[in-house]
mmCIF file of C-alpha atoms and ligand atoms in Angstrom:
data_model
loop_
_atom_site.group_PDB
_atom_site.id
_atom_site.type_symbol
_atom_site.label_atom_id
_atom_site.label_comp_id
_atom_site.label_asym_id
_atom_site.label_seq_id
_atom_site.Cartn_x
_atom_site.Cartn_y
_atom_site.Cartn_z
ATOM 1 C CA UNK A 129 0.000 0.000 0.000
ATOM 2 C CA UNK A 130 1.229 3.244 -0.770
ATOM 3 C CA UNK A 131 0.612 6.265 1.370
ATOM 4 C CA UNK A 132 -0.163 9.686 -0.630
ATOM 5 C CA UNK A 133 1.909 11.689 1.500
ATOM 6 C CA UNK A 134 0.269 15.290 1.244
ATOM 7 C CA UNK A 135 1.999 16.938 3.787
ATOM 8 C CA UNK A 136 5.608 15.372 2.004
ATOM 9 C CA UNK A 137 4.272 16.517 -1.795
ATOM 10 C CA UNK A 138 2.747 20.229 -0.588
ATOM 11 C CA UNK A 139 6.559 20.562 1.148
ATOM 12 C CA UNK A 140 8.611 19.836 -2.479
ATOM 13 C CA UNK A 141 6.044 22.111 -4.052
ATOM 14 C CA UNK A 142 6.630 25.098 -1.541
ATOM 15 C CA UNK A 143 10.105 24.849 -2.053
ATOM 16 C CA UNK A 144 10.075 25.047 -6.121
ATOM 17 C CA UNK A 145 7.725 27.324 -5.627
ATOM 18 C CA UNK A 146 9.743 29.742 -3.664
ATOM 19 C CA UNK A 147 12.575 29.521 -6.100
ATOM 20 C CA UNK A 148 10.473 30.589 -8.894
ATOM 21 C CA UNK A 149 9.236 33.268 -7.025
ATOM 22 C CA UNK A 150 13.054 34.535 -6.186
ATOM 23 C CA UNK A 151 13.809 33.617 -10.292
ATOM 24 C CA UNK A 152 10.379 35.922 -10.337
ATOM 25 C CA UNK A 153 12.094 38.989 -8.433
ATOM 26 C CA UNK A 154 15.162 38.425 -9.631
ATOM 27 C CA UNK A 155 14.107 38.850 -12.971
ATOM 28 C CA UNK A 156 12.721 42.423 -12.098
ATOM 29 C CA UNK A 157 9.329 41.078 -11.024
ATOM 30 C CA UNK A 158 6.922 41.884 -8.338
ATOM 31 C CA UNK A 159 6.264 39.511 -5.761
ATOM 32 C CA UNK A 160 3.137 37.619 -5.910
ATOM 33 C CA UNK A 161 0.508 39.213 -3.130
ATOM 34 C CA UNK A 162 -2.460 37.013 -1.906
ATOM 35 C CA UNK A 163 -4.994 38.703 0.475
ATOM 36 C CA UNK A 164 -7.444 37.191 2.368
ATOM 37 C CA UNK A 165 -10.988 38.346 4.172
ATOM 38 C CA UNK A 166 -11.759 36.811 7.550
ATOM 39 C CA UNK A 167 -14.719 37.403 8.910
ATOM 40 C CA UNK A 168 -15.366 36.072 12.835
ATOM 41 C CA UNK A 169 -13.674 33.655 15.334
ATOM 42 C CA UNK A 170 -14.294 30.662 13.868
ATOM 43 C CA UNK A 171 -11.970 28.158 15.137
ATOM 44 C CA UNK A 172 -11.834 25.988 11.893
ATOM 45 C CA UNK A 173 -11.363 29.173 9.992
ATOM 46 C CA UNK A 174 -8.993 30.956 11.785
ATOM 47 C CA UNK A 175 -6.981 27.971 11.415
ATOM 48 C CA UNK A 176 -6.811 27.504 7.826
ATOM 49 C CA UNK A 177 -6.509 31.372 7.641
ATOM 50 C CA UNK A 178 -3.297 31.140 9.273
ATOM 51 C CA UNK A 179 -2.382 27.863 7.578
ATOM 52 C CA UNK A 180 -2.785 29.749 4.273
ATOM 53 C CA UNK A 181 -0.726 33.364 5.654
ATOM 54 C CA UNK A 182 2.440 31.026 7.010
ATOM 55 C CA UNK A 183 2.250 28.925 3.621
ATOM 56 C CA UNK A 184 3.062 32.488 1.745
ATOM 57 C CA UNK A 185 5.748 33.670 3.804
ATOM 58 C CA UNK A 186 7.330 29.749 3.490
ATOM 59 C CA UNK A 187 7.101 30.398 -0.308
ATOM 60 C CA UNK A 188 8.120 34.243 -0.125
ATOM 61 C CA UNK A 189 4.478 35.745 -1.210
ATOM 62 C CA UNK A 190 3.210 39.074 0.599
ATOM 63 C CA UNK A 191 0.305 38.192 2.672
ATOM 64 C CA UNK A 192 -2.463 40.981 3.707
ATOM 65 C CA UNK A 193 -4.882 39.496 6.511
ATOM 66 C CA UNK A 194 -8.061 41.470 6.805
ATOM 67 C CA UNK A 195 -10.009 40.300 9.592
ATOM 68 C CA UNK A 196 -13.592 41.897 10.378
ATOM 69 C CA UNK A 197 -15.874 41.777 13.493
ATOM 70 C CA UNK A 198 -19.245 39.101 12.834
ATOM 71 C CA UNK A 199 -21.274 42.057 12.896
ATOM 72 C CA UNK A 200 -19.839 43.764 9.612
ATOM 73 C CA UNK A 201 -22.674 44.499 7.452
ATOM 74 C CA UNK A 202 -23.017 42.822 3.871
ATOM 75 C CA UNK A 203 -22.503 46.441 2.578
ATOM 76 C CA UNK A 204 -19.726 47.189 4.269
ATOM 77 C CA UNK A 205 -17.920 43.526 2.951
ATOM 78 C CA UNK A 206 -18.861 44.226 -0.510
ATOM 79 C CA UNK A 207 -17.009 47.635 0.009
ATOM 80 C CA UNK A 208 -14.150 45.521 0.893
ATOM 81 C CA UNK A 209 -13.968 43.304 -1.597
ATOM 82 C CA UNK A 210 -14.318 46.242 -4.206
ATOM 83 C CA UNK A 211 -10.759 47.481 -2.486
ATOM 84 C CA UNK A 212 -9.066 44.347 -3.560
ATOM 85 C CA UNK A 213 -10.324 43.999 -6.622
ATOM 86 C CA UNK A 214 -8.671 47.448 -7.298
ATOM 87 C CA UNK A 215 -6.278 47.381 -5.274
ATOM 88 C CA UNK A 216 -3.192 46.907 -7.888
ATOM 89 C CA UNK A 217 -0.699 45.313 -5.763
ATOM 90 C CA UNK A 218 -2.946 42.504 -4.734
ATOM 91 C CA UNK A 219 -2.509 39.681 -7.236
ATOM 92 C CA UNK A 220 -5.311 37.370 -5.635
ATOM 93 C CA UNK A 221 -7.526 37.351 -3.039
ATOM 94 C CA UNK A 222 -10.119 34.764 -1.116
ATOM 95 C CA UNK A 223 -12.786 35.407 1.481
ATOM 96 C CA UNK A 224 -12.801 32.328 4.080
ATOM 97 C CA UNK A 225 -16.173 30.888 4.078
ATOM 98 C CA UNK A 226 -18.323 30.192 6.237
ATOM 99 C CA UNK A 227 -19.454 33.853 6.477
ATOM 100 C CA UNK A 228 -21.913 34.813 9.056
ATOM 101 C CA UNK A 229 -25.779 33.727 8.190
ATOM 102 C CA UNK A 230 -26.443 37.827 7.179
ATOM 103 C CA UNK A 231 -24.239 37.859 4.510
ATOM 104 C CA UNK A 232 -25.763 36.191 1.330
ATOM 105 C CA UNK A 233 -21.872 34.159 0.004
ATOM 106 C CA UNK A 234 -22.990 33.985 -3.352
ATOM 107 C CA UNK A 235 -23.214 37.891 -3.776
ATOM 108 C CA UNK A 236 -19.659 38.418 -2.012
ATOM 109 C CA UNK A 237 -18.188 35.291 -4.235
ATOM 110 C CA UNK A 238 -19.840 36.806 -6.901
ATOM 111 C CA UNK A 239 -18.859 40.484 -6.554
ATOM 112 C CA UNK A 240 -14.891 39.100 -6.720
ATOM 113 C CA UNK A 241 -13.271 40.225 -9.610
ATOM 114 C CA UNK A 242 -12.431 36.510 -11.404
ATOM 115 C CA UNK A 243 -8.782 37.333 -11.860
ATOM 116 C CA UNK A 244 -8.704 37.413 -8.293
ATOM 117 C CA UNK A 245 -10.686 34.364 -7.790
ATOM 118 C CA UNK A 246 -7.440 32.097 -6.489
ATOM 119 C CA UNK A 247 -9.672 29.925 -4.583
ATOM 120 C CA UNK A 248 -12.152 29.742 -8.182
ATOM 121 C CA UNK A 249 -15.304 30.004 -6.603
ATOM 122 C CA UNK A 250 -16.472 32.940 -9.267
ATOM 123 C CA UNK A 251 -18.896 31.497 -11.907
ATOM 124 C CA UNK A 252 -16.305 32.722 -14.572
ATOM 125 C CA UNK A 253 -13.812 30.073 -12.794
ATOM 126 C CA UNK A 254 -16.211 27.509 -12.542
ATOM 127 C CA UNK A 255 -17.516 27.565 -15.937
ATOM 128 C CA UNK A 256 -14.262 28.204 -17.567
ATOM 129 C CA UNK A 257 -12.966 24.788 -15.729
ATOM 130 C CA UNK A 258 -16.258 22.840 -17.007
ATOM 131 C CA UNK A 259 -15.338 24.076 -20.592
ATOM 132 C CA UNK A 260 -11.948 23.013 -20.061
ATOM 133 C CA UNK A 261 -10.386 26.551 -20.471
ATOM 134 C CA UNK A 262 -7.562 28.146 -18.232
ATOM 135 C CA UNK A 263 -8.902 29.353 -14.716
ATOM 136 C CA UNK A 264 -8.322 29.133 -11.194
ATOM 137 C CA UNK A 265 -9.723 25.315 -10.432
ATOM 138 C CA UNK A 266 -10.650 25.672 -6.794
ATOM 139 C CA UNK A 267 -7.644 24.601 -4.223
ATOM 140 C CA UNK A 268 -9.287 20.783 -3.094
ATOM 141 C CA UNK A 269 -9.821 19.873 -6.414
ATOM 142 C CA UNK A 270 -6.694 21.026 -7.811
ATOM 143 C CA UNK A 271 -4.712 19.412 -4.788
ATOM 144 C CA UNK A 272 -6.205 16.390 -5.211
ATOM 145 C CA UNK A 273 -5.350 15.971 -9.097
ATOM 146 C CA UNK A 274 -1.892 16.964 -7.974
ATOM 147 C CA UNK A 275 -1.517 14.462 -5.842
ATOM 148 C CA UNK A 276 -2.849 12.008 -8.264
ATOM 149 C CA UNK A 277 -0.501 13.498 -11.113
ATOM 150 C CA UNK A 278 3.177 13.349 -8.986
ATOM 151 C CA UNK A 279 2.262 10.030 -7.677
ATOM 152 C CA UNK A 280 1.724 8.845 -11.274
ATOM 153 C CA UNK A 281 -1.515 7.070 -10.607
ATOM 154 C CA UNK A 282 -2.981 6.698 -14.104
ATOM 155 C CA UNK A 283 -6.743 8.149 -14.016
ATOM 156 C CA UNK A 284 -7.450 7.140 -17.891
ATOM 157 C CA UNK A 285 -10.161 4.992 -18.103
ATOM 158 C CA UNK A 286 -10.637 4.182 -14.560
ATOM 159 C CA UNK A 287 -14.401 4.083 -13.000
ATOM 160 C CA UNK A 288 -14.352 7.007 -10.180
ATOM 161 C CA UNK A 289 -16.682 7.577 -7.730
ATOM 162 C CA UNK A 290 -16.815 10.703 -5.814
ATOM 163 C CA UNK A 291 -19.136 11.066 -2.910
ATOM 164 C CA UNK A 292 -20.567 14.556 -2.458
ATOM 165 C CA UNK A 293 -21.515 16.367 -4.833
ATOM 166 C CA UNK A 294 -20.968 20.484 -2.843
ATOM 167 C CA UNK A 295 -19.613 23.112 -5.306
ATOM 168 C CA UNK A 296 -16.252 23.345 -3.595
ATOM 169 C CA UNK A 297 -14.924 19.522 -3.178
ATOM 170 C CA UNK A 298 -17.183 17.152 -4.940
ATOM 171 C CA UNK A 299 -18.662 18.552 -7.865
ATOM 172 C CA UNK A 300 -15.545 20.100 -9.588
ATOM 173 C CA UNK A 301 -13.901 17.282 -8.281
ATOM 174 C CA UNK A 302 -15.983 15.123 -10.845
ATOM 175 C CA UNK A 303 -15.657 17.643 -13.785
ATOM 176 C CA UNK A 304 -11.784 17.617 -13.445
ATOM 177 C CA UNK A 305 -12.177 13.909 -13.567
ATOM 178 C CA UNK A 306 -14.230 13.289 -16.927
ATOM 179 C CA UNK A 307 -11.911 16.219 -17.917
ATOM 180 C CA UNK A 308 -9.590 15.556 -20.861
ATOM 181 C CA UNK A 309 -6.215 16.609 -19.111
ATOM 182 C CA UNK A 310 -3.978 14.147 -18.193
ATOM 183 C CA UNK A 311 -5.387 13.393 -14.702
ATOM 184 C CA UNK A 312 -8.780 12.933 -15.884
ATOM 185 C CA UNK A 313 -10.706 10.974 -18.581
ATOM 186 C CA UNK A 314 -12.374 8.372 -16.067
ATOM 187 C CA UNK A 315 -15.559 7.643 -15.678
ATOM 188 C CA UNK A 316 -17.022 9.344 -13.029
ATOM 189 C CA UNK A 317 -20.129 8.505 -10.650
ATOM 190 C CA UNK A 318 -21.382 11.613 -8.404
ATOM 191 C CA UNK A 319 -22.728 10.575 -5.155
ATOM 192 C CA UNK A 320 -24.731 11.983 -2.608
ATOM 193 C CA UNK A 321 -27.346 11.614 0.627
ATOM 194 C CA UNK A 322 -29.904 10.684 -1.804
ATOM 195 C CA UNK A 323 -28.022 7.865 -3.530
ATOM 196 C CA UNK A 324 -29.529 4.369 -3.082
ATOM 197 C CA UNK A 325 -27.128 1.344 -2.797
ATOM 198 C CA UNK A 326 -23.890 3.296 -2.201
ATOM 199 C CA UNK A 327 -21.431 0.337 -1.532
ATOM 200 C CA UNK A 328 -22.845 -1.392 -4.740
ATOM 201 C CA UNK A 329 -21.316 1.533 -6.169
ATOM 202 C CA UNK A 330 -18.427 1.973 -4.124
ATOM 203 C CA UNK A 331 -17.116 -1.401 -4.729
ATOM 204 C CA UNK A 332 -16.899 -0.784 -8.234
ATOM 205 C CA UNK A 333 -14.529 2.035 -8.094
ATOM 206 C CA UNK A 334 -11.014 1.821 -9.213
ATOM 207 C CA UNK A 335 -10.447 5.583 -7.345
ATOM 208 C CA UNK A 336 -12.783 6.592 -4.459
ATOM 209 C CA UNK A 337 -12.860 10.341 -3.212
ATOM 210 C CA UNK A 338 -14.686 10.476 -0.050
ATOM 211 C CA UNK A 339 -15.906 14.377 -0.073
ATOM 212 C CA UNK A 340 -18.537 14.045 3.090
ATOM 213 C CA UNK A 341 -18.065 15.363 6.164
ATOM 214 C CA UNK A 342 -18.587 12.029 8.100
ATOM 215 C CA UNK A 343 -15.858 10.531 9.941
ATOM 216 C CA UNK A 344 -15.148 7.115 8.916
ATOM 217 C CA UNK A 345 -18.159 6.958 6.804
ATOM 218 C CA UNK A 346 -16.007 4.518 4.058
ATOM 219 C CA UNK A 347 -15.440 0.922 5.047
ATOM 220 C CA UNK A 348 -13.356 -1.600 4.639
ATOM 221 C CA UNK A 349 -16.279 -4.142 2.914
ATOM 222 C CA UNK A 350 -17.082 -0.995 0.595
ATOM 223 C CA UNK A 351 -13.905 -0.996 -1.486
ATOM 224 C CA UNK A 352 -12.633 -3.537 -3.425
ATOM 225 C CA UNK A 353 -8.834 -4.557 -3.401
ATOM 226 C CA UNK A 354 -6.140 -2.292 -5.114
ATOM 227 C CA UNK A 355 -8.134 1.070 -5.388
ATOM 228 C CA UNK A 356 -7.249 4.197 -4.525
ATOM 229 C CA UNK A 357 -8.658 6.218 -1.626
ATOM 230 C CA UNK A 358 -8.597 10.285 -1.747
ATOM 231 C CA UNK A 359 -9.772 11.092 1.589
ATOM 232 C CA UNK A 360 -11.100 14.854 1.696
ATOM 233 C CA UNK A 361 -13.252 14.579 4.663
ATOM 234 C CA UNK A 362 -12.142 16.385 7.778
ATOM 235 C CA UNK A 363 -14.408 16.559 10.915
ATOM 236 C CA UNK A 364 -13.001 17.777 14.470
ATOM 237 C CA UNK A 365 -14.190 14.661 17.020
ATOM 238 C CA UNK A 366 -13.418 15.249 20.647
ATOM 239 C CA UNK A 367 -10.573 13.925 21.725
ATOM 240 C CA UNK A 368 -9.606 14.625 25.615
ATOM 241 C CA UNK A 369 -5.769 13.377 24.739
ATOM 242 C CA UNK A 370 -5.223 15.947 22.333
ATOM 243 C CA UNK A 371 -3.993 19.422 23.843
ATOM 244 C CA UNK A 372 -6.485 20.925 21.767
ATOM 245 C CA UNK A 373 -9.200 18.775 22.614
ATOM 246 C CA UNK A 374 -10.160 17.272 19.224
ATOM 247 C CA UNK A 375 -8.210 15.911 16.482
ATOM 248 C CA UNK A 376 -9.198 15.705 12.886
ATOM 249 C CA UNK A 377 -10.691 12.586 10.922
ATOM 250 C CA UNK A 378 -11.240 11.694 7.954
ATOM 251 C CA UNK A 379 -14.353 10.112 5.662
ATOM 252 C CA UNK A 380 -11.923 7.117 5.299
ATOM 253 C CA UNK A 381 -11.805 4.456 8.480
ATOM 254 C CA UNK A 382 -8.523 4.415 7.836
ATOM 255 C CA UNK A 383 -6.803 0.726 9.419
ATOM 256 C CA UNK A 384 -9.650 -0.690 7.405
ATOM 257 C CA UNK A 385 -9.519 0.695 3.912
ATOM 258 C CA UNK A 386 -5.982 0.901 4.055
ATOM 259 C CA UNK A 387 -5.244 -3.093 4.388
ATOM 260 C CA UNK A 388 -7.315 -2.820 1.090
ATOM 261 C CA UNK A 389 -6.609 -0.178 -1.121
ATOM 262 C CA UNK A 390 -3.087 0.238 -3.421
ATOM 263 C CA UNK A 391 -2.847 3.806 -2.566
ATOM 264 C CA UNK A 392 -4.706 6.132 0.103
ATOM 265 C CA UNK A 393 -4.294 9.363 1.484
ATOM 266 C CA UNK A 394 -4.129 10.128 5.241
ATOM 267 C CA UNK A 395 -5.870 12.674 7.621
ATOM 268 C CA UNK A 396 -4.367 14.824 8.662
ATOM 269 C CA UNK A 397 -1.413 15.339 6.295
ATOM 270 C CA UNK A 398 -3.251 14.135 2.850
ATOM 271 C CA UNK A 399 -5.374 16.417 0.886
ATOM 272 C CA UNK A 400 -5.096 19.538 3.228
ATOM 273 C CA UNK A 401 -1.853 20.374 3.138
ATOM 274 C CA UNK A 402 -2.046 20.532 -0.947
ATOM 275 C CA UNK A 403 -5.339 22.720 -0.737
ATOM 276 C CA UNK A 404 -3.205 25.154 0.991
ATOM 277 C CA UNK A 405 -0.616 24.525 -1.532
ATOM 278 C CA UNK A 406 -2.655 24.768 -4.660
ATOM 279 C CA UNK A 407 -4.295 28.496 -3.405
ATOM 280 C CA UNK A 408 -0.647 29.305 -3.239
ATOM 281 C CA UNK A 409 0.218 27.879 -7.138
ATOM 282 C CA UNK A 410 -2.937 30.241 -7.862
ATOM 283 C CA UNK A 411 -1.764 33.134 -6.523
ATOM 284 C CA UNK A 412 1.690 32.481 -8.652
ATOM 285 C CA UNK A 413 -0.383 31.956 -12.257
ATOM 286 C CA UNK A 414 -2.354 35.400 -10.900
ATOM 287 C CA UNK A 415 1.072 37.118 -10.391
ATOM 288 C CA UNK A 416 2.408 35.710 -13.808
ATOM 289 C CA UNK A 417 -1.225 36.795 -15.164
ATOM 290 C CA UNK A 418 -1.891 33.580 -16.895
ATOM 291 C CA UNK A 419 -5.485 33.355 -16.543
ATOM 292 C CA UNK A 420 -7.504 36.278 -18.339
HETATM 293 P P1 LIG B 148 -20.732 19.654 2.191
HETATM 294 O O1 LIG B 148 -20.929 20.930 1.473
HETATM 295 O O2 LIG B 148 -21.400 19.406 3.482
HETATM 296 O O3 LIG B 148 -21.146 18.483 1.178
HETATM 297 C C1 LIG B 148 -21.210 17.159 1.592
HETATM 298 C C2 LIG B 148 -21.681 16.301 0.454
HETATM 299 O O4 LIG B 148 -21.732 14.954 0.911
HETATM 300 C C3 LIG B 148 -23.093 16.655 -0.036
HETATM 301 O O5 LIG B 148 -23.128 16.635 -1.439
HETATM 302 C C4 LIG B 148 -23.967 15.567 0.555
HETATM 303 O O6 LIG B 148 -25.072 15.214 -0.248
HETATM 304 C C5 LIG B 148 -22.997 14.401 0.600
HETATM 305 N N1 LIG B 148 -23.382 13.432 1.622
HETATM 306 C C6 LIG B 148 -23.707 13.673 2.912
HETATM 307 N N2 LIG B 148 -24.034 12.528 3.544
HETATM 308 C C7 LIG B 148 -23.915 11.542 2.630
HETATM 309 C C8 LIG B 148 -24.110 10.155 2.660
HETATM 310 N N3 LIG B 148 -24.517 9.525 3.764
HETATM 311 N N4 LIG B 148 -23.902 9.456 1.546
HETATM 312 C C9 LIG B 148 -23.493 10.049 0.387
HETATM 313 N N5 LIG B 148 -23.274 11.379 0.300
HETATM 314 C C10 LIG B 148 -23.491 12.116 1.398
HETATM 315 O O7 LIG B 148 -19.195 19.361 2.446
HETATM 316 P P2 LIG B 148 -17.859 19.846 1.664
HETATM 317 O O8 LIG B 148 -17.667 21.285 1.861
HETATM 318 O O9 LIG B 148 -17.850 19.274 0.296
HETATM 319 O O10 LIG B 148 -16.771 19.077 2.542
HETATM 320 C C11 LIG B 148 -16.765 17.680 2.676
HETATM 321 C C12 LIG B 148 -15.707 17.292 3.695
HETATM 322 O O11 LIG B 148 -14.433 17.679 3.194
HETATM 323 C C13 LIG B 148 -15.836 17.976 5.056
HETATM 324 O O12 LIG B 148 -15.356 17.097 6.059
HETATM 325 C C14 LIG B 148 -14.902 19.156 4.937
HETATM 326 O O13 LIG B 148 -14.419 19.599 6.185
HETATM 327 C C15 LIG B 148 -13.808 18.545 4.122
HETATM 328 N N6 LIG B 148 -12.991 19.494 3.369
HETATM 329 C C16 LIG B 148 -11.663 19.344 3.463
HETATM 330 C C17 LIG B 148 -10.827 20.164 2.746
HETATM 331 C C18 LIG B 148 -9.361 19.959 2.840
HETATM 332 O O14 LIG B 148 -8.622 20.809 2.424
HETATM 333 N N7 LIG B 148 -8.902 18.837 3.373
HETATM 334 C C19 LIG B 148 -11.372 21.178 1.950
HETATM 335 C C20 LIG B 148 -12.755 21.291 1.846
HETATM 336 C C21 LIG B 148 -13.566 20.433 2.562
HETATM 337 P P3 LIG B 148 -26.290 16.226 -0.572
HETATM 338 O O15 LIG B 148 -25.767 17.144 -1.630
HETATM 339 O O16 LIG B 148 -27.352 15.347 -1.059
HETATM 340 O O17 LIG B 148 -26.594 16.942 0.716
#
């Protein structure tokens, strides 16, 4: 069994991603600027926030954390987002979601300018990935492809099923995958809560990606020997050993799929590190302005 190290791949990438950014400089270039809206104290999202400000300093990016009370109005967010979108030195910016139940997401995702879109949540992104055109793919996805794509795991004609079907993991998830770039051209099966005989389905897979939100929801009798396992799902269960009091877990029960499968990814250390990495390889095609 082979372990798709995430935390191992996201490392190399930071690291050749940093020297093209000095090669960038060098060269009389500016350095790449990602900016990101934070809005609350939510614990998950204050962590990824700062998962995703350290991740540009590793690679030598400018980072600009704006970080706003609950109570800012939808108006006044909008006003914000307006900044960066004209603000000249910001290459790329994302607002961390979830925002607070008085803001309507869709009109602040859709009132980024789609140059700025690194974490390609903008319509323009999204339907510019379906047609198969240059765009920011949104950071999971892309992570996940690039984890697929360094560990050589051929995707070409294999039967993938994807469960979850949300606009940020699963669905472009299943678009990059009946894509025709190299990782891509399987055939795909979208799952979801309202999909009858799962494991018949499951067990036909060649490449699972569990895209949830419930811990250990994949088992052991639901794969079939040699696939591989993409593992998105990260829930916080309590865990009174932990300093923090929780740890994460994944949609995979791990010891079980694991003694199965020919390659799987682990949680933590598996697909989030590369999200984090691939909003960061976004940023850089922004700062090279490859995507018009
Ligand atoms: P989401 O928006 O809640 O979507 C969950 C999807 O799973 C929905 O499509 C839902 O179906 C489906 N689903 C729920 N229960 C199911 C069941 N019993 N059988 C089959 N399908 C079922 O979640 P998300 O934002 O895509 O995130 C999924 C997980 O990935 C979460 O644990 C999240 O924390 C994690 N995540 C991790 C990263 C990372 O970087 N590692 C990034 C993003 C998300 P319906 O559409 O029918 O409701």
């Amino acid at each position: 069994m082979l372990l798709l190290d995430g935390k191992k791949l996201a490392d190399e990438l930071k690291q050749e991603i940093k020297l093209e950014v000095e090669q960038l400089i060098a060269a009389g270039g500016k350095q790449p600027h990602l900016a990101a809206i934070l809005v609350g104290n939510d614990g998950g999202s204050l962590t990824y926030v700062g998962h995703k400000v350290k991740a540009c300093d590793t690679v030598g990016f400018k980072s600009t954390l704006l970080h706003f009370p609950d109570e800012i109005s939808e108006e006044a967010l909008l006003a914000e987002v307006k900044k960066l979108n004209e603000d000249a030195d910001v290459d790329g910016f994302i607002v961390q979601l979830p925002l607070p139940k008085h803001i309507d997401a869709d009109k602040v995702i859709m009132a980024i300018d789609p140059k700025k879109d690194v974490d390609g949540f903008h319509p323009v992104n999204v339907g510019k990935v379906t047609l198969g055109l240059p765009a920011y793919v949104s950071a999971t996805p892309l992570g996940i492809t690039k984890i697929l794509e360094r560990y050589n795991i051929e995707t070409s004609g294999k039967h993938c099923v994807v469960i979850g079907r949300s606009n940020i993991v699963g669905r472009p998830m299943s678009i990059l995958m009946s894509g025709t770039a190299k990782t891509g051209n399987a055939t795909v099966t979208v799952c979801h809560s309202r999909t009858k005989n799962l494991k018949e389905i499951t067990l036909q897979a060649d490449i699972i990606i569990a895209a949830l939100g419930k811990p250990e929801f994949l088992t052991g009798d639901m794969v079939k020997e040699g696939a591989v396992i993409i593992d998105v799902g990260t829930t916080r269960v309590t865990d009174t050993t932990t300093k923090a009091g929780w740890r994460l877990k994944g949609d995979v029960k791990f010891d079980e799929v694991s003694a199965k499968a020919s390659a799987i990814t682990p949680v933590p250390g598996g697909v989030g590190p590369m999200t984090v990495v691939s909003l960061i390889l976004n940023t850089l095609k922004a700062a090279k302005n490859e995507v018009q």
